[in-house]
Amino acid sequence: RKPKLLLDNQGTQCHLDPAFSLPLVYIDDVAACLMAVLQGRETGAQGPDGLRYFEVKPVHTTTLGALAQTIEGFPESRKNLQVPNQADPLTRKLYSTYLSYLEPEQGFKYPLCAHRDDRGSFTEFLRSPERGQVSINVSRPGIVKGNHWHHSKNEKFLVVSGRARIRFRRVGEERIYDYLVDGGTPEVVDIPTGYTHSIVNLGDTDMVTLMWCNECFNPGRPDTIYEAVE
């Protein structure tokens, strides 16, 4: 069955019907089903003609318009840093297929926007509406960053290179909590809400910290209140 061609008011051929429904199967699923038949793990079903039939599973049903929209969004994800929805099996398989068709000479690499100043740099890496965002923070020796707290935003810090002291103080209280971390012994530090916090580079070289936040940064609602830990 082929998708219908939609016509404009003058009867001129316009475009394929985006509502056209089509079933799709992933090549790895086809191969897995073939192997199951060859190895005798699938017996299939006998048809009225006496032949034995085997069904490839799973079958993903979508529309032509949704398929086009999904595929067209893949290159855009390099600009907005949004990870394609990996919870959806069809989108996950389409994305793997899309990447396999990139030209190695120019298709594998893309730039990120690094925000730099005399303290170091901050670079957003990945964004996901369901899983927040991942960023890379570089701090020069002796530099302190942070000294702020959040109402509902929470984070995880992982120093992957260098040594750091991460300090906390619950807003409205005086007690300060210290955590020493080292990239040689990876440890994750949770940044809870309601605690003003800071991170200082204790080493002689640049310190690199992998940061995860449960919310993608929204300049209209930054949820970042500046208050010194000390």
PDB file of C-alpha atoms in Angstrom:
ATOM      1  CA  ARG A   1       0.000   0.000   0.000  1.00  0.00           C
ATOM      2  CA  LYS A   2       1.395   3.362  -1.074  1.00  0.00           C
ATOM      3  CA  PRO A   3       0.726   6.749   0.583  1.00  0.00           C
ATOM      4  CA  LYS A   4      -1.762   8.971  -1.218  1.00  0.00           C
ATOM      5  CA  LEU A   5      -0.633  12.136  -2.946  1.00  0.00           C
ATOM      6  CA  LEU A   6      -2.388  15.247  -1.669  1.00  0.00           C
ATOM      7  CA  LEU A   7      -3.380  17.863  -4.251  1.00  0.00           C
ATOM      8  CA  ASP A   8      -3.681  21.607  -3.883  1.00  0.00           C
ATOM      9  CA  ASN A   9      -6.750  23.623  -4.972  1.00  0.00           C
ATOM     10  CA  GLN A  10      -5.578  23.716  -8.574  1.00  0.00           C
ATOM     11  CA  GLY A  11      -5.214  19.950  -8.705  1.00  0.00           C
ATOM     12  CA  THR A  12      -1.427  20.170  -8.739  1.00  0.00           C
ATOM     13  CA  GLN A  13       0.478  17.363  -7.068  1.00  0.00           C
ATOM     14  CA  CYS A  14       1.553  18.687  -3.660  1.00  0.00           C
ATOM     15  CA  HIS A  15       2.937  16.144  -1.195  1.00  0.00           C
ATOM     16  CA  LEU A  16       2.511  12.721   0.322  1.00  0.00           C
ATOM     17  CA  ASP A  17      -0.206  12.284   2.930  1.00  0.00           C
ATOM     18  CA  PRO A  18       1.457  12.802   6.358  1.00  0.00           C
ATOM     19  CA  ALA A  19      -1.338  10.801   8.028  1.00  0.00           C
ATOM     20  CA  PHE A  20      -0.453   7.683   6.027  1.00  0.00           C
ATOM     21  CA  SER A  21       0.120   4.811   8.473  1.00  0.00           C
ATOM     22  CA  LEU A  22       3.004   2.423   7.933  1.00  0.00           C
ATOM     23  CA  PRO A  23       4.571  -0.490   9.841  1.00  0.00           C
ATOM     24  CA  LEU A  24       8.343  -0.541  10.403  1.00  0.00           C
ATOM     25  CA  VAL A  25      10.723  -3.238  11.592  1.00  0.00           C
ATOM     26  CA  TYR A  26      14.326  -2.707  12.692  1.00  0.00           C
ATOM     27  CA  ILE A  27      17.071  -4.585  10.878  1.00  0.00           C
ATOM     28  CA  ASP A  28      18.498  -6.043  14.103  1.00  0.00           C
ATOM     29  CA  ASP A  29      15.041  -7.390  14.988  1.00  0.00           C
ATOM     30  CA  VAL A  30      14.773  -8.962  11.518  1.00  0.00           C
ATOM     31  CA  ALA A  31      18.182 -10.606  11.957  1.00  0.00           C
ATOM     32  CA  ALA A  32      17.243 -11.850  15.440  1.00  0.00           C
ATOM     33  CA  CYS A  33      14.055 -13.421  14.099  1.00  0.00           C
ATOM     34  CA  LEU A  34      15.939 -15.118  11.241  1.00  0.00           C
ATOM     35  CA  MET A  35      18.473 -16.538  13.706  1.00  0.00           C
ATOM     36  CA  ALA A  36      15.655 -17.832  15.901  1.00  0.00           C
ATOM     37  CA  VAL A  37      14.169 -19.672  12.907  1.00  0.00           C
ATOM     38  CA  LEU A  38      17.528 -21.124  11.816  1.00  0.00           C
ATOM     39  CA  GLN A  39      18.278 -22.299  15.348  1.00  0.00           C
ATOM     40  CA  GLY A  40      14.850 -23.878  15.780  1.00  0.00           C
ATOM     41  CA  ARG A  41      13.703 -21.491  18.515  1.00  0.00           C
ATOM     42  CA  GLU A  42      10.775 -20.287  16.401  1.00  0.00           C
ATOM     43  CA  THR A  43       8.301 -22.729  14.912  1.00  0.00           C
ATOM     44  CA  GLY A  44       6.027 -20.234  13.201  1.00  0.00           C
ATOM     45  CA  ALA A  45       2.451 -21.001  12.185  1.00  0.00           C
ATOM     46  CA  GLN A  46       1.093 -23.085   9.356  1.00  0.00           C
ATOM     47  CA  GLY A  47      -1.029 -21.180   6.853  1.00  0.00           C
ATOM     48  CA  PRO A  48      -4.094 -22.392   4.911  1.00  0.00           C
ATOM     49  CA  ASP A  49      -1.834 -23.081   1.925  1.00  0.00           C
ATOM     50  CA  GLY A  50       0.201 -25.558   3.955  1.00  0.00           C
ATOM     51  CA  LEU A  51       3.244 -23.316   4.167  1.00  0.00           C
ATOM     52  CA  ARG A  52       4.791 -22.274   7.476  1.00  0.00           C
ATOM     53  CA  TYR A  53       4.927 -18.553   8.167  1.00  0.00           C
ATOM     54  CA  PHE A  54       7.116 -16.616  10.595  1.00  0.00           C
ATOM     55  CA  GLU A  55       6.445 -13.132  11.914  1.00  0.00           C
ATOM     56  CA  VAL A  56       9.089 -10.493  12.548  1.00  0.00           C
ATOM     57  CA  LYS A  57       8.590  -8.791  15.913  1.00  0.00           C
ATOM     58  CA  PRO A  58       8.265  -6.143  17.137  1.00  0.00           C
ATOM     59  CA  VAL A  59       6.469  -4.121  14.476  1.00  0.00           C
ATOM     60  CA  HIS A  60       6.392  -0.358  15.073  1.00  0.00           C
ATOM     61  CA  THR A  61       3.434   1.518  13.587  1.00  0.00           C
ATOM     62  CA  THR A  62       3.724   5.224  12.881  1.00  0.00           C
ATOM     63  CA  THR A  63       2.603   7.802  10.337  1.00  0.00           C
ATOM     64  CA  LEU A  64       4.594   9.229   7.478  1.00  0.00           C
ATOM     65  CA  GLY A  65       4.395  12.714   9.009  1.00  0.00           C
ATOM     66  CA  ALA A  66       5.547  11.556  12.461  1.00  0.00           C
ATOM     67  CA  LEU A  67       8.391   9.593  10.892  1.00  0.00           C
ATOM     68  CA  ALA A  68       9.584  12.619   8.919  1.00  0.00           C
ATOM     69  CA  GLN A  69       9.317  14.886  11.966  1.00  0.00           C
ATOM     70  CA  THR A  70      11.345  12.474  14.105  1.00  0.00           C
ATOM     71  CA  ILE A  71      14.139  12.058  11.556  1.00  0.00           C
ATOM     72  CA  GLU A  72      14.298  15.784  10.798  1.00  0.00           C
ATOM     73  CA  GLY A  73      14.724  16.425  14.521  1.00  0.00           C
ATOM     74  CA  PHE A  74      17.920  14.350  14.776  1.00  0.00           C
ATOM     75  CA  PRO A  75      20.315  16.906  13.224  1.00  0.00           C
ATOM     76  CA  GLU A  76      18.565  19.673  15.187  1.00  0.00           C
ATOM     77  CA  SER A  77      19.459  17.846  18.416  1.00  0.00           C
ATOM     78  CA  ARG A  78      23.081  18.840  17.860  1.00  0.00           C
ATOM     79  CA  LYS A  79      22.071  22.486  18.165  1.00  0.00           C
ATOM     80  CA  ASN A  80      19.594  22.339  21.048  1.00  0.00           C
ATOM     81  CA  LEU A  81      21.479  19.463  22.778  1.00  0.00           C
ATOM     82  CA  GLN A  82      18.201  17.579  23.280  1.00  0.00           C
ATOM     83  CA  VAL A  83      18.760  13.821  23.382  1.00  0.00           C
ATOM     84  CA  PRO A  84      16.229  12.008  21.141  1.00  0.00           C
ATOM     85  CA  ASN A  85      13.645  10.137  23.207  1.00  0.00           C
ATOM     86  CA  GLN A  86      15.416   6.876  24.020  1.00  0.00           C
ATOM     87  CA  ALA A  87      12.407   5.635  26.015  1.00  0.00           C
ATOM     88  CA  ASP A  88      10.527   5.204  22.735  1.00  0.00           C
ATOM     89  CA  PRO A  89      11.782   2.004  20.986  1.00  0.00           C
ATOM     90  CA  LEU A  90      11.089   3.316  17.479  1.00  0.00           C
ATOM     91  CA  THR A  91      12.859   6.645  18.061  1.00  0.00           C
ATOM     92  CA  ARG A  92      15.841   4.838  19.598  1.00  0.00           C
ATOM     93  CA  LYS A  93      16.140   2.519  16.583  1.00  0.00           C
ATOM     94  CA  LEU A  94      15.633   5.339  14.085  1.00  0.00           C
ATOM     95  CA  TYR A  95      18.384   7.365  15.774  1.00  0.00           C
ATOM     96  CA  SER A  96      20.824   4.449  15.594  1.00  0.00           C
ATOM     97  CA  THR A  97      19.983   4.045  11.915  1.00  0.00           C
ATOM     98  CA  TYR A  98      20.366   7.783  11.291  1.00  0.00           C
ATOM     99  CA  LEU A  99      23.840   7.851  12.864  1.00  0.00           C
ATOM    100  CA  SER A 100      24.940   4.880  10.742  1.00  0.00           C
ATOM    101  CA  TYR A 101      24.310   6.949   7.605  1.00  0.00           C
ATOM    102  CA  LEU A 102      26.475   9.920   8.612  1.00  0.00           C
ATOM    103  CA  GLU A 103      29.527  10.564   6.477  1.00  0.00           C
ATOM    104  CA  PRO A 104      32.689   9.958   8.579  1.00  0.00           C
ATOM    105  CA  GLU A 105      34.542  12.860   6.972  1.00  0.00           C
ATOM    106  CA  GLN A 106      32.118  15.454   8.279  1.00  0.00           C
ATOM    107  CA  GLY A 107      29.291  13.775  10.156  1.00  0.00           C
ATOM    108  CA  PHE A 108      30.601  12.490  13.488  1.00  0.00           C
ATOM    109  CA  LYS A 109      31.818  15.699  15.160  1.00  0.00           C
ATOM    110  CA  TYR A 110      29.953  18.872  16.160  1.00  0.00           C
ATOM    111  CA  PRO A 111      30.867  21.886  18.310  1.00  0.00           C
ATOM    112  CA  LEU A 112      29.551  22.946  21.717  1.00  0.00           C
ATOM    113  CA  CYS A 113      29.267  26.446  23.147  1.00  0.00           C
ATOM    114  CA  ALA A 114      31.784  26.929  25.972  1.00  0.00           C
ATOM    115  CA  HIS A 115      31.148  29.914  28.255  1.00  0.00           C
ATOM    116  CA  ARG A 116      34.634  31.085  29.280  1.00  0.00           C
ATOM    117  CA  ASP A 117      35.950  33.678  31.717  1.00  0.00           C
ATOM    118  CA  ASP A 118      39.021  34.115  33.926  1.00  0.00           C
ATOM    119  CA  ARG A 119      37.671  31.433  36.307  1.00  0.00           C
ATOM    120  CA  GLY A 120      37.535  28.691  33.669  1.00  0.00           C
ATOM    121  CA  SER A 121      34.611  27.537  31.539  1.00  0.00           C
ATOM    122  CA  PHE A 122      31.135  26.013  31.618  1.00  0.00           C
ATOM    123  CA  THR A 123      29.803  23.915  28.731  1.00  0.00           C
ATOM    124  CA  GLU A 124      26.388  22.301  28.356  1.00  0.00           C
ATOM    125  CA  PHE A 125      26.719  18.802  26.876  1.00  0.00           C
ATOM    126  CA  LEU A 126      23.303  17.091  26.797  1.00  0.00           C
ATOM    127  CA  ARG A 127      19.701  18.078  27.543  1.00  0.00           C
ATOM    128  CA  SER A 128      16.645  15.929  28.153  1.00  0.00           C
ATOM    129  CA  PRO A 129      13.178  17.102  29.243  1.00  0.00           C
ATOM    130  CA  GLU A 130      12.756  13.945  31.336  1.00  0.00           C
ATOM    131  CA  ARG A 131      16.307  13.595  32.700  1.00  0.00           C
ATOM    132  CA  GLY A 132      17.644  17.159  32.993  1.00  0.00           C
ATOM    133  CA  GLN A 133      20.996  18.255  31.608  1.00  0.00           C
ATOM    134  CA  VAL A 134      24.667  17.306  31.765  1.00  0.00           C
ATOM    135  CA  SER A 135      27.412  19.950  31.727  1.00  0.00           C
ATOM    136  CA  ILE A 136      31.196  20.160  31.995  1.00  0.00           C
ATOM    137  CA  ASN A 137      32.715  22.693  34.382  1.00  0.00           C
ATOM    138  CA  VAL A 138      36.409  23.665  34.304  1.00  0.00           C
ATOM    139  CA  SER A 139      37.850  25.632  37.253  1.00  0.00           C
ATOM    140  CA  ARG A 140      41.299  27.202  37.374  1.00  0.00           C
ATOM    141  CA  PRO A 141      43.520  26.648  40.448  1.00  0.00           C
ATOM    142  CA  GLY A 142      42.202  28.346  43.592  1.00  0.00           C
ATOM    143  CA  ILE A 143      38.940  29.381  41.940  1.00  0.00           C
ATOM    144  CA  VAL A 144      35.706  29.159  43.947  1.00  0.00           C
ATOM    145  CA  LYS A 145      32.435  28.683  42.089  1.00  0.00           C
ATOM    146  CA  GLY A 146      28.875  28.490  43.342  1.00  0.00           C
ATOM    147  CA  ASN A 147      27.909  30.294  46.547  1.00  0.00           C
ATOM    148  CA  HIS A 148      24.249  29.934  45.652  1.00  0.00           C
ATOM    149  CA  TRP A 149      21.279  27.704  46.432  1.00  0.00           C
ATOM    150  CA  HIS A 150      18.139  26.425  44.714  1.00  0.00           C
ATOM    151  CA  HIS A 151      14.468  26.060  45.664  1.00  0.00           C
ATOM    152  CA  SER A 152      13.695  22.916  43.642  1.00  0.00           C
ATOM    153  CA  LYS A 153      16.680  22.374  41.336  1.00  0.00           C
ATOM    154  CA  ASN A 154      19.056  19.620  42.458  1.00  0.00           C
ATOM    155  CA  GLU A 155      22.414  18.569  41.069  1.00  0.00           C
ATOM    156  CA  LYS A 156      25.120  15.918  41.161  1.00  0.00           C
ATOM    157  CA  PHE A 157      28.828  16.812  41.003  1.00  0.00           C
ATOM    158  CA  LEU A 158      31.542  14.399  39.888  1.00  0.00           C
ATOM    159  CA  VAL A 159      35.131  15.688  39.840  1.00  0.00           C
ATOM    160  CA  VAL A 160      36.858  13.685  37.102  1.00  0.00           C
ATOM    161  CA  SER A 161      40.199  15.516  37.156  1.00  0.00           C
ATOM    162  CA  GLY A 162      41.801  17.448  40.007  1.00  0.00           C
ATOM    163  CA  ARG A 163      40.989  17.965  43.699  1.00  0.00           C
ATOM    164  CA  ALA A 164      38.123  19.957  45.193  1.00  0.00           C
ATOM    165  CA  ARG A 165      36.447  20.999  48.413  1.00  0.00           C
ATOM    166  CA  ILE A 166      32.666  21.185  48.195  1.00  0.00           C
ATOM    167  CA  ARG A 167      31.023  23.084  51.045  1.00  0.00           C
ATOM    168  CA  PHE A 168      27.395  23.283  52.150  1.00  0.00           C
ATOM    169  CA  ARG A 169      25.357  25.363  54.557  1.00  0.00           C
ATOM    170  CA  ARG A 170      21.628  25.062  55.015  1.00  0.00           C
ATOM    171  CA  VAL A 171      20.021  28.435  54.372  1.00  0.00           C
ATOM    172  CA  GLY A 172      19.155  30.060  57.704  1.00  0.00           C
ATOM    173  CA  GLU A 173      21.677  27.997  59.660  1.00  0.00           C
ATOM    174  CA  GLU A 174      25.385  28.466  60.477  1.00  0.00           C
ATOM    175  CA  ARG A 175      26.919  24.996  60.387  1.00  0.00           C
ATOM    176  CA  ILE A 176      29.124  24.323  57.342  1.00  0.00           C
ATOM    177  CA  TYR A 177      29.684  20.836  55.901  1.00  0.00           C
ATOM    178  CA  ASP A 178      32.923  20.023  54.016  1.00  0.00           C
ATOM    179  CA  TYR A 179      33.488  17.293  51.426  1.00  0.00           C
ATOM    180  CA  LEU A 180      36.916  16.638  49.893  1.00  0.00           C
ATOM    181  CA  VAL A 181      36.837  14.898  46.518  1.00  0.00           C
ATOM    182  CA  ASP A 182      39.520  13.767  44.081  1.00  0.00           C
ATOM    183  CA  GLY A 183      39.292  12.731  40.438  1.00  0.00           C
ATOM    184  CA  GLY A 184      41.553   9.761  41.232  1.00  0.00           C
ATOM    185  CA  THR A 185      38.793   8.294  43.432  1.00  0.00           C
ATOM    186  CA  PRO A 186      35.493   9.135  41.711  1.00  0.00           C
ATOM    187  CA  GLU A 187      32.734  10.062  44.154  1.00  0.00           C
ATOM    188  CA  VAL A 188      29.393  11.688  43.405  1.00  0.00           C
ATOM    189  CA  VAL A 189      28.267  14.562  45.612  1.00  0.00           C
ATOM    190  CA  ASP A 190      24.534  15.335  45.713  1.00  0.00           C
ATOM    191  CA  ILE A 191      23.621  19.033  45.817  1.00  0.00           C
ATOM    192  CA  PRO A 192      20.320  19.184  47.742  1.00  0.00           C
ATOM    193  CA  THR A 193      17.804  21.987  47.600  1.00  0.00           C
ATOM    194  CA  GLY A 194      17.880  24.621  50.328  1.00  0.00           C
ATOM    195  CA  TYR A 195      21.661  24.417  50.839  1.00  0.00           C
ATOM    196  CA  THR A 196      23.963  27.155  49.603  1.00  0.00           C
ATOM    197  CA  HIS A 197      27.041  25.443  48.200  1.00  0.00           C
ATOM    198  CA  SER A 198      30.442  26.158  46.684  1.00  0.00           C
ATOM    199  CA  ILE A 199      33.251  24.223  45.018  1.00  0.00           C
ATOM    200  CA  VAL A 200      36.926  25.271  45.088  1.00  0.00           C
ATOM    201  CA  ASN A 201      39.825  23.892  43.071  1.00  0.00           C
ATOM    202  CA  LEU A 202      42.509  22.777  45.542  1.00  0.00           C
ATOM    203  CA  GLY A 203      45.023  21.684  42.905  1.00  0.00           C
ATOM    204  CA  ASP A 204      47.705  23.370  40.809  1.00  0.00           C
ATOM    205  CA  THR A 205      46.043  22.554  37.471  1.00  0.00           C
ATOM    206  CA  ASP A 206      42.601  22.998  35.972  1.00  0.00           C
ATOM    207  CA  MET A 207      39.901  20.925  37.651  1.00  0.00           C
ATOM    208  CA  VAL A 208      37.202  19.251  35.547  1.00  0.00           C
ATOM    209  CA  THR A 209      33.779  18.513  37.046  1.00  0.00           C
ATOM    210  CA  LEU A 210      30.944  16.617  35.418  1.00  0.00           C
ATOM    211  CA  MET A 211      27.646  18.151  36.533  1.00  0.00           C
ATOM    212  CA  TRP A 212      24.120  16.810  36.234  1.00  0.00           C
ATOM    213  CA  CYS A 213      21.028  18.882  36.999  1.00  0.00           C
ATOM    214  CA  ASN A 214      17.475  17.564  37.178  1.00  0.00           C
ATOM    215  CA  GLU A 215      16.170  20.574  35.223  1.00  0.00           C
ATOM    216  CA  CYS A 216      17.411  22.061  31.967  1.00  0.00           C
ATOM    217  CA  PHE A 217      18.523  25.635  32.552  1.00  0.00           C
ATOM    218  CA  ASN A 218      15.719  28.118  31.935  1.00  0.00           C
ATOM    219  CA  PRO A 219      16.887  31.775  31.879  1.00  0.00           C
ATOM    220  CA  GLY A 220      13.304  32.843  32.617  1.00  0.00           C
ATOM    221  CA  ARG A 221      13.316  30.786  35.810  1.00  0.00           C
ATOM    222  CA  PRO A 222      16.949  30.168  36.816  1.00  0.00           C
ATOM    223  CA  ASP A 223      16.108  29.092  40.402  1.00  0.00           C
ATOM    224  CA  THR A 224      19.558  30.255  41.540  1.00  0.00           C
ATOM    225  CA  ILE A 225      19.790  32.458  44.637  1.00  0.00           C
ATOM    226  CA  TYR A 226      23.247  33.793  45.429  1.00  0.00           C
ATOM    227  CA  GLU A 227      24.372  33.509  49.061  1.00  0.00           C
ATOM    228  CA  ALA A 228      27.924  32.882  50.308  1.00  0.00           C
ATOM    229  CA  VAL A 229      28.506  29.631  52.181  1.00  0.00           C
ATOM    230  CA  GLU A 230      30.764  31.390  54.714  1.00  0.00           C
TER     231      GLU A 230
END
